[in-house]
Structure formats: C-alpha cells, structure tokens
Short mmCIF file of C-alpha atoms and ligand atoms in Angstrom, two decimals:
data_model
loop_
_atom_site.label_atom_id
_atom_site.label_comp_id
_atom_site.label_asym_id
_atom_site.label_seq_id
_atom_site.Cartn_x
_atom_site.Cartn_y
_atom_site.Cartn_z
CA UNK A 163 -11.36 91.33 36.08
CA UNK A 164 -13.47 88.28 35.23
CA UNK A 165 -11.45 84.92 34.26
CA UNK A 166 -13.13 83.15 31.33
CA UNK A 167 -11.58 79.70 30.75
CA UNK A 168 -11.82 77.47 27.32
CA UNK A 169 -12.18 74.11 27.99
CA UNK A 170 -12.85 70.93 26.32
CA UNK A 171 -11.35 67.87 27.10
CA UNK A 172 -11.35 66.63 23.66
CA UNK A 173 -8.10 67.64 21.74
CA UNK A 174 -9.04 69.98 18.71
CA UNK A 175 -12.34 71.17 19.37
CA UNK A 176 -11.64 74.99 18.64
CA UNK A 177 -10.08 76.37 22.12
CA UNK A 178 -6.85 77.96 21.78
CA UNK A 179 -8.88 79.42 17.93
CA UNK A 180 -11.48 80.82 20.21
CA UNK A 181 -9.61 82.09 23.41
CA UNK A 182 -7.15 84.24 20.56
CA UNK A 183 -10.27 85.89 18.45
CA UNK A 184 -11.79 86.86 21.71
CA UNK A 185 -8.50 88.42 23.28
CA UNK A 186 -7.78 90.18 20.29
CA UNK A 187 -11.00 91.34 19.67
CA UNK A 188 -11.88 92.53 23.12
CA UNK A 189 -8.33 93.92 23.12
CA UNK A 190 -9.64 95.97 20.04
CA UNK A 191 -12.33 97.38 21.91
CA UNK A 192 -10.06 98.57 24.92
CA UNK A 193 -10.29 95.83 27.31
CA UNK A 194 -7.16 94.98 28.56
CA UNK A 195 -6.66 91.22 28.18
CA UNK A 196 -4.03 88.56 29.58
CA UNK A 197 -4.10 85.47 28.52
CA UNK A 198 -3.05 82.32 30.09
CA UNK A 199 -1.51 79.80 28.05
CA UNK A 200 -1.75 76.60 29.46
CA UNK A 201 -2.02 74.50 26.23
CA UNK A 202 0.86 72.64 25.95
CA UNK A 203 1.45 73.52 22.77
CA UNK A 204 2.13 77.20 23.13
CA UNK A 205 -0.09 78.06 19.92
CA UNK A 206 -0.90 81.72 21.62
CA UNK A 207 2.82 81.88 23.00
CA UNK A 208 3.98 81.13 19.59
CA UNK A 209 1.47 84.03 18.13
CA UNK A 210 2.69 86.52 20.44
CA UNK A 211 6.16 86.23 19.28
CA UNK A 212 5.61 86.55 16.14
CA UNK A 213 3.22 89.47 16.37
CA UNK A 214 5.22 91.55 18.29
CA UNK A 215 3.58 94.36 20.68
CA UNK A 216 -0.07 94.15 20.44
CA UNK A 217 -1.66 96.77 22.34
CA UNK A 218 -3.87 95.49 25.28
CA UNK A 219 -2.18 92.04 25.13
CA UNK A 220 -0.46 90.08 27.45
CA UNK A 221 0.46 86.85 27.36
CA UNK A 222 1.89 84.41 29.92
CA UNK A 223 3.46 81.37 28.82
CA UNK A 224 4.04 79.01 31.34
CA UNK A 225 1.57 78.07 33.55
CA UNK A 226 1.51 75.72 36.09
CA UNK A 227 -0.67 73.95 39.03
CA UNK A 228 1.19 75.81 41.44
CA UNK A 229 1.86 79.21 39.48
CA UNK A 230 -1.84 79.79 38.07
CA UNK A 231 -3.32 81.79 40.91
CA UNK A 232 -0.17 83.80 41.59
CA UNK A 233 -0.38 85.04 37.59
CA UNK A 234 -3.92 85.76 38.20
CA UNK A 235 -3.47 87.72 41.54
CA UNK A 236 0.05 89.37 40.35
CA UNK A 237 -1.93 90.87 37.18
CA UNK A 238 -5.31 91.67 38.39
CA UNK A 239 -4.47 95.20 38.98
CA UNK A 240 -3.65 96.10 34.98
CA UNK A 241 -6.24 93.36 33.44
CA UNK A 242 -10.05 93.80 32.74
CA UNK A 243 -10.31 90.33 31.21
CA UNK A 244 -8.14 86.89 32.34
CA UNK A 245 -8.70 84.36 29.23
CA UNK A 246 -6.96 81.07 29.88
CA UNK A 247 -6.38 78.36 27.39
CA UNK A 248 -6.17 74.66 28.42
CA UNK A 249 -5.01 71.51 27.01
CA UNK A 250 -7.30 69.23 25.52
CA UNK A 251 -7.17 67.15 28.08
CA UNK A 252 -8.60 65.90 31.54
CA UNK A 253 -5.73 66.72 34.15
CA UNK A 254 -5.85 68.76 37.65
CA UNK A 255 -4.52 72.44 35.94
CA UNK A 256 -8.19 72.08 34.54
CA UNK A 257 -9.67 71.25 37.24
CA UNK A 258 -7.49 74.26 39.10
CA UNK A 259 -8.91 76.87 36.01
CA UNK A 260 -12.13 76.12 36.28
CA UNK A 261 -12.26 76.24 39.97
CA UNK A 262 -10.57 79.87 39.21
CA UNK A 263 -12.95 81.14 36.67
CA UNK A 264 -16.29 83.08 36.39
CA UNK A 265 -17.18 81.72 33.16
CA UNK A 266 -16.18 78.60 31.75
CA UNK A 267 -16.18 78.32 27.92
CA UNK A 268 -16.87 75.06 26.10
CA UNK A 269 -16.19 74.89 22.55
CA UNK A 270 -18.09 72.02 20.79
CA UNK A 271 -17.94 71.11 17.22
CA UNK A 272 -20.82 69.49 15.96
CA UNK A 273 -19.99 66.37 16.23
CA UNK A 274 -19.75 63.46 18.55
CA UNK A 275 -16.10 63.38 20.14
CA UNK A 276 -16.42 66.95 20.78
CA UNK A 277 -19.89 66.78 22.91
CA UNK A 278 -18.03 64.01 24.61
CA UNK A 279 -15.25 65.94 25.32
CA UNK A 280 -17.61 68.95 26.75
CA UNK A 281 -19.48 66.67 28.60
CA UNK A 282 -16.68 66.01 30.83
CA UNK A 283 -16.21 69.91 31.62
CA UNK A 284 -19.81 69.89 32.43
CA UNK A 285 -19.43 66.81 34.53
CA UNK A 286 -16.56 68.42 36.83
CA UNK A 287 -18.63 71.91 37.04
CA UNK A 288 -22.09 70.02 38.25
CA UNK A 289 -19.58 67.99 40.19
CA UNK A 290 -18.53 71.55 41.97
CA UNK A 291 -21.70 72.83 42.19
CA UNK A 292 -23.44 69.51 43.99
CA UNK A 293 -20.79 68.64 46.18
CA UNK A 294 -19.04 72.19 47.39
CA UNK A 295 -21.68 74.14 46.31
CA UNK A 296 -19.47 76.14 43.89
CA UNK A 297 -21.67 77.35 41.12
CA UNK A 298 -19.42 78.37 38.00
CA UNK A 299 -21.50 80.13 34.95
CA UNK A 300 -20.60 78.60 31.82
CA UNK A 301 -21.40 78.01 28.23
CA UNK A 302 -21.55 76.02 25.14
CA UNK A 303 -19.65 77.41 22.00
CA UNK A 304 -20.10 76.08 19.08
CA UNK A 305 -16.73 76.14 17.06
CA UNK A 306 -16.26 75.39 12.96
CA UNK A 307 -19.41 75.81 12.12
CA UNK A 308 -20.24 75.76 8.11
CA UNK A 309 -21.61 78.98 7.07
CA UNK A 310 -23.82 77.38 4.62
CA UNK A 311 -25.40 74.91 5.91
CA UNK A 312 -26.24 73.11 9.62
CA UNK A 313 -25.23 69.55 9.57
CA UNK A 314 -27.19 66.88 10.92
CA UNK A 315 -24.37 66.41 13.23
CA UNK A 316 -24.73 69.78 14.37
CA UNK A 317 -28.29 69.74 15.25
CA UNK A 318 -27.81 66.52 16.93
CA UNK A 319 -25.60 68.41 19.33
CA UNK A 320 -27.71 71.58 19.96
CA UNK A 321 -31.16 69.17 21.08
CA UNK A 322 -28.95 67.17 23.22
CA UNK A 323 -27.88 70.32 25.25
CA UNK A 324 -30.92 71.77 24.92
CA UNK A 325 -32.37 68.82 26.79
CA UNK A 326 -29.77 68.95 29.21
CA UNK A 327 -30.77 72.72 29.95
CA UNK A 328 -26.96 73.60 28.73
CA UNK A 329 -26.42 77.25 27.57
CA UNK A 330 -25.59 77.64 23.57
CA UNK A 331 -23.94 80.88 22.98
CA UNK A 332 -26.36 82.35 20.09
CA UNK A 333 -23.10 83.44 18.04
CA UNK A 334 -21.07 80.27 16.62
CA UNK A 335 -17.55 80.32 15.71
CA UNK A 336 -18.00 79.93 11.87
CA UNK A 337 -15.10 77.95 9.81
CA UNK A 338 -12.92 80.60 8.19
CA UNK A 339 -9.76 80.75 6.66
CA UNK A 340 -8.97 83.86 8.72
CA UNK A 341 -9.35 82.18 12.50
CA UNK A 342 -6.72 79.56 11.16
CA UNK A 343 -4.29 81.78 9.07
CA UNK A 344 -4.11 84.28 12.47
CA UNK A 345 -1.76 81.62 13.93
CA UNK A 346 0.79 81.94 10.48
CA UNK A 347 0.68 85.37 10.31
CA UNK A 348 0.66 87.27 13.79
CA UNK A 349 -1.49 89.92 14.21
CA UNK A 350 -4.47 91.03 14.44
CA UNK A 351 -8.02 90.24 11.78
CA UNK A 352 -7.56 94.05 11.80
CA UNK A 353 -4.08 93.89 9.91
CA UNK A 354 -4.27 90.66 7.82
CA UNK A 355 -4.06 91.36 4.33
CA UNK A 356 -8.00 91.07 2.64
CA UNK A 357 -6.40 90.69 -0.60
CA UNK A 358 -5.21 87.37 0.45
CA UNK A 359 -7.14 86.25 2.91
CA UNK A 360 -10.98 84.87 1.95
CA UNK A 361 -13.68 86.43 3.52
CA UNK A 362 -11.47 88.15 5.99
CA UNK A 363 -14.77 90.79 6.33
CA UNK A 364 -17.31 88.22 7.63
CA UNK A 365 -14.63 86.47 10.34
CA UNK A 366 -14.21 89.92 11.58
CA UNK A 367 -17.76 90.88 11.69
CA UNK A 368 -17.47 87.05 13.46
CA UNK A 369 -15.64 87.73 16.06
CA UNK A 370 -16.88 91.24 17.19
CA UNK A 371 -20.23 89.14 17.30
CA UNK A 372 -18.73 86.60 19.50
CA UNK A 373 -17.15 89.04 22.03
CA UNK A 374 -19.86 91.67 22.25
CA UNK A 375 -22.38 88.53 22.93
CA UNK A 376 -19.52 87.16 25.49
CA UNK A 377 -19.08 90.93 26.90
CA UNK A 378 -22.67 90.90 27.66
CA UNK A 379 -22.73 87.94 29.49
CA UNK A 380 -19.44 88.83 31.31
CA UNK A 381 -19.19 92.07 31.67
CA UNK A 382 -15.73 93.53 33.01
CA UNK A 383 -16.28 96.77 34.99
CA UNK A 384 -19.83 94.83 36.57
CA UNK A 385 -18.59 92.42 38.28
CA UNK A 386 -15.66 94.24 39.74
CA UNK A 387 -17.98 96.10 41.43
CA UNK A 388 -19.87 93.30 42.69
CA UNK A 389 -16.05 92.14 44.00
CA UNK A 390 -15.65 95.44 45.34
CA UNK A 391 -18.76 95.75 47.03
CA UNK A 392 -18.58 92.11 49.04
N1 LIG B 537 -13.33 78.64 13.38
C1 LIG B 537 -12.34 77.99 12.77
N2 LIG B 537 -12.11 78.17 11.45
C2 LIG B 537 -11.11 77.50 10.83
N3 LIG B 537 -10.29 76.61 11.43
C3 LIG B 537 -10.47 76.39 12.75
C4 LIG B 537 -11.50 77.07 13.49
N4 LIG B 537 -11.44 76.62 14.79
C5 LIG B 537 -10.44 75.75 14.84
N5 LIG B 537 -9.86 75.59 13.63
C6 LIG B 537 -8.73 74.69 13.30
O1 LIG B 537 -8.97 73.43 13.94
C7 LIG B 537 -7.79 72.91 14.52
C8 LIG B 537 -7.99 72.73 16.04
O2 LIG B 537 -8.28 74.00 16.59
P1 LIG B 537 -7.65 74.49 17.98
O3 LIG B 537 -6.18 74.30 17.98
O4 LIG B 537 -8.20 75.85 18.23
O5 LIG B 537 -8.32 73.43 18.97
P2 LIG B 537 -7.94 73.12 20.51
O6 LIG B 537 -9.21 72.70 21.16
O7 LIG B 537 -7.23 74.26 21.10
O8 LIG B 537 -6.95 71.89 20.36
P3 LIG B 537 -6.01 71.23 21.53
O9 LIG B 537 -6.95 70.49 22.42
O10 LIG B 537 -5.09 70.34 20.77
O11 LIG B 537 -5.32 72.35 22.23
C9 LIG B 537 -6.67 73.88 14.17
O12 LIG B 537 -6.04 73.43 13.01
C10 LIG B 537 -7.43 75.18 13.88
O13 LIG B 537 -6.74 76.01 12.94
MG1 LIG B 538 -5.37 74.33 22.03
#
C-alpha cells in the first residue's frame, strides 16, 4: 500500500490536477485508491461530492498534523495505493507527508516559480536523507505541458534537473481541457461527455500513460511484499 505524495511548494503548479487523474485512473484499473486531501482548498473533497460513488475511491477530507498517520494506518488494510494532496505551501503537514511517503511527486511547470517551488521539496528530502539518513524516492512531473510545442521555459527546467541528477517522469501532464473540466463535472475521463469536451481521447490516453509509467515505478502488490517480508 505505497503512499505517493504531490508536492510543490509553489501554489498552482498542477498537484491536486495530478493526484485526481492518477486516483481515478489507477482506480480504473482496479487499484483501490484513498486519497488524502490535505489542500486546503478541498478541490478533490469538492469532486467527490459531486461525483457520487466512484468505485475504488475513497476520499478523506480533513487531514491534519496529528490525524495523518492514523488515516493511513486505519485504511491500509482496504487500500493498494495512499495518494495525498498538499497545499502549496511550505508548512510541517508537508514535512509530516513526505516523511510518510514512498514516493514523493513534484509537479513542475515549465517555468521559473514552479522549479522554485520544487526545489524546496527537494531541499527537505536531501535534507532527510543527509541528516537522518531517510532516503525517500521521488520524482519530477512535469504538469501543463503544450502539446505542440516545448517552450524555452520548459527546456530550461528539464537541463537544470538534469544537472542536478533529478528524476523527470518520461510522461508529462499535457494541458487539456479535460484535466480542468474533471473538477466541474464529477466523474470520471471515462464518463465525460466527448461531444463536449476537446480532445477528451488524448487526456485519457494521457493519463493511463501517466499511471502505468507511475505503476511501474511504484508498484502496489511489490512492495507489500517487501513490507511483509521485513
Ligand atoms: N494538465 C492540465 N491541463 C489543464 N489545466 C490544468 C492542468 N494542470 C493544472 N491545470 C489548472 O491549473 C490550475 C492550478 O492547478 P492545480 O489546482 O492542480 O494546482 P495545485 O498545485 O494543486 O495548486 P495549489 O497549490 O493552489 O493547491 C487549475 O486551474 C487547474 O485547472
Ligand atoms: Mg491543490
């Protein structure tokens, strides 16, 4: 039951968009998924509602410093993947996830603020690793990206991770229509409406891109064996 955090300091770089098209799409495959919402403004709480049941999803609303290892121990049994959403901000529940998590997503944008922003989650996690020895696998994932054309912006970002050795998850999180209108409609990509939604084909294709790549890198049923086993 591996926890896989979204963090990013930096208010609006993509997290609470990418946490909800990986639930739902690992929920689509069969994985059961609970997701934490600990951005303070509910976005994912507010989808739920509005959605109704959606099978393989749960979502808990209010999380706290002192309540976010009690959800995760209370749930364990009936979860194969923990996804927790954070504020875009620098604060100790962060701090508290991170230390929690086996892999710590960053979205990025490419631009500036955003790198900034994910610099400060890599900070805290070399931080971990240097002076408690607590080493926390994690990624970069690049969020809004134009599916036309790579902005100079962009490609400033990718050569300053890759000369800070920082993993780049080969699937981005392209700009669609679809990854925003989710949080209007409820649902699922699988029951928006193509008629009225652009492109609604390629965000799904998208996503199942993003979470088999994520899957691979975190896979469910592996690593409870490893927990098993030690
Ligand atoms: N892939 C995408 N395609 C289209 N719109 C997107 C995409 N990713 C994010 N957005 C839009 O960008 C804005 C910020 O995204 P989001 O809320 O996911 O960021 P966040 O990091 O969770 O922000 P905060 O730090 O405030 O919680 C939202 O309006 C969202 O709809
Ligand atoms: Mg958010």
């Amino acid at each position: 039951m591996p926890v896989i955090t979204f963090a990013n300091t930096k208010g609006g770089a993509g997290k609470t968009t990418a946490a909800l098209i990986l639930a739902t799409e690992l929920a689509r495959q069969g994985s059961r998924v609970t997701i934490l919402d600990a951005d303070p403004q509910h976005w994912i709480s507010h989808w739920h509602e509005i959605s109704g049941k959606i099978a393989n999803i749960d979502v808990i609303s209010s999380v706290s410093l002192a309540s976010i290892q009690g959800h995760i121990n209370e749930n364990r049994a009936k979860t194969d993947y923990f996804i927790i959403d954070l504020a875009g901000a620098r604060n100790t529940l962060m701090a508290s996830a991170i230390g929690l998590s086996d892999h710590v997503m960053i979205p990025i944008q490419g631009c500036a603020m955003d790198a900034k922003g994910g610099a400060q989650v890599l900070e805290l996690l070399c931080h971990l690793r240097e002076k408690a020895g607590i080493h926390i696998a994690h990624s970069v994932a690049l969020t809004r990206v134009n599916s036309l054309v790579t902005t100079r912006a962009l490609q400033v970002v990718k050569q300053l991770l890759a000369q800070r050795s920082v993993h780049v998850l080969e699937t981005p999180i392209v700009e669609r229509s679809a990854f925003r209108d989710i949080f209007d409609c409820g649902g699922t990509l699988q029951t928006m409406d193509a008629t009225r939604v652009s492109n609604l084909d390629k965000a799904r294709d998208n996503a199942r891109a993003f979470a088999d790549e994520v899957r691979r890198l975190v896979p469910a049923r592996a690593l409870a064996t490893l927990r098993r086993a030690a």
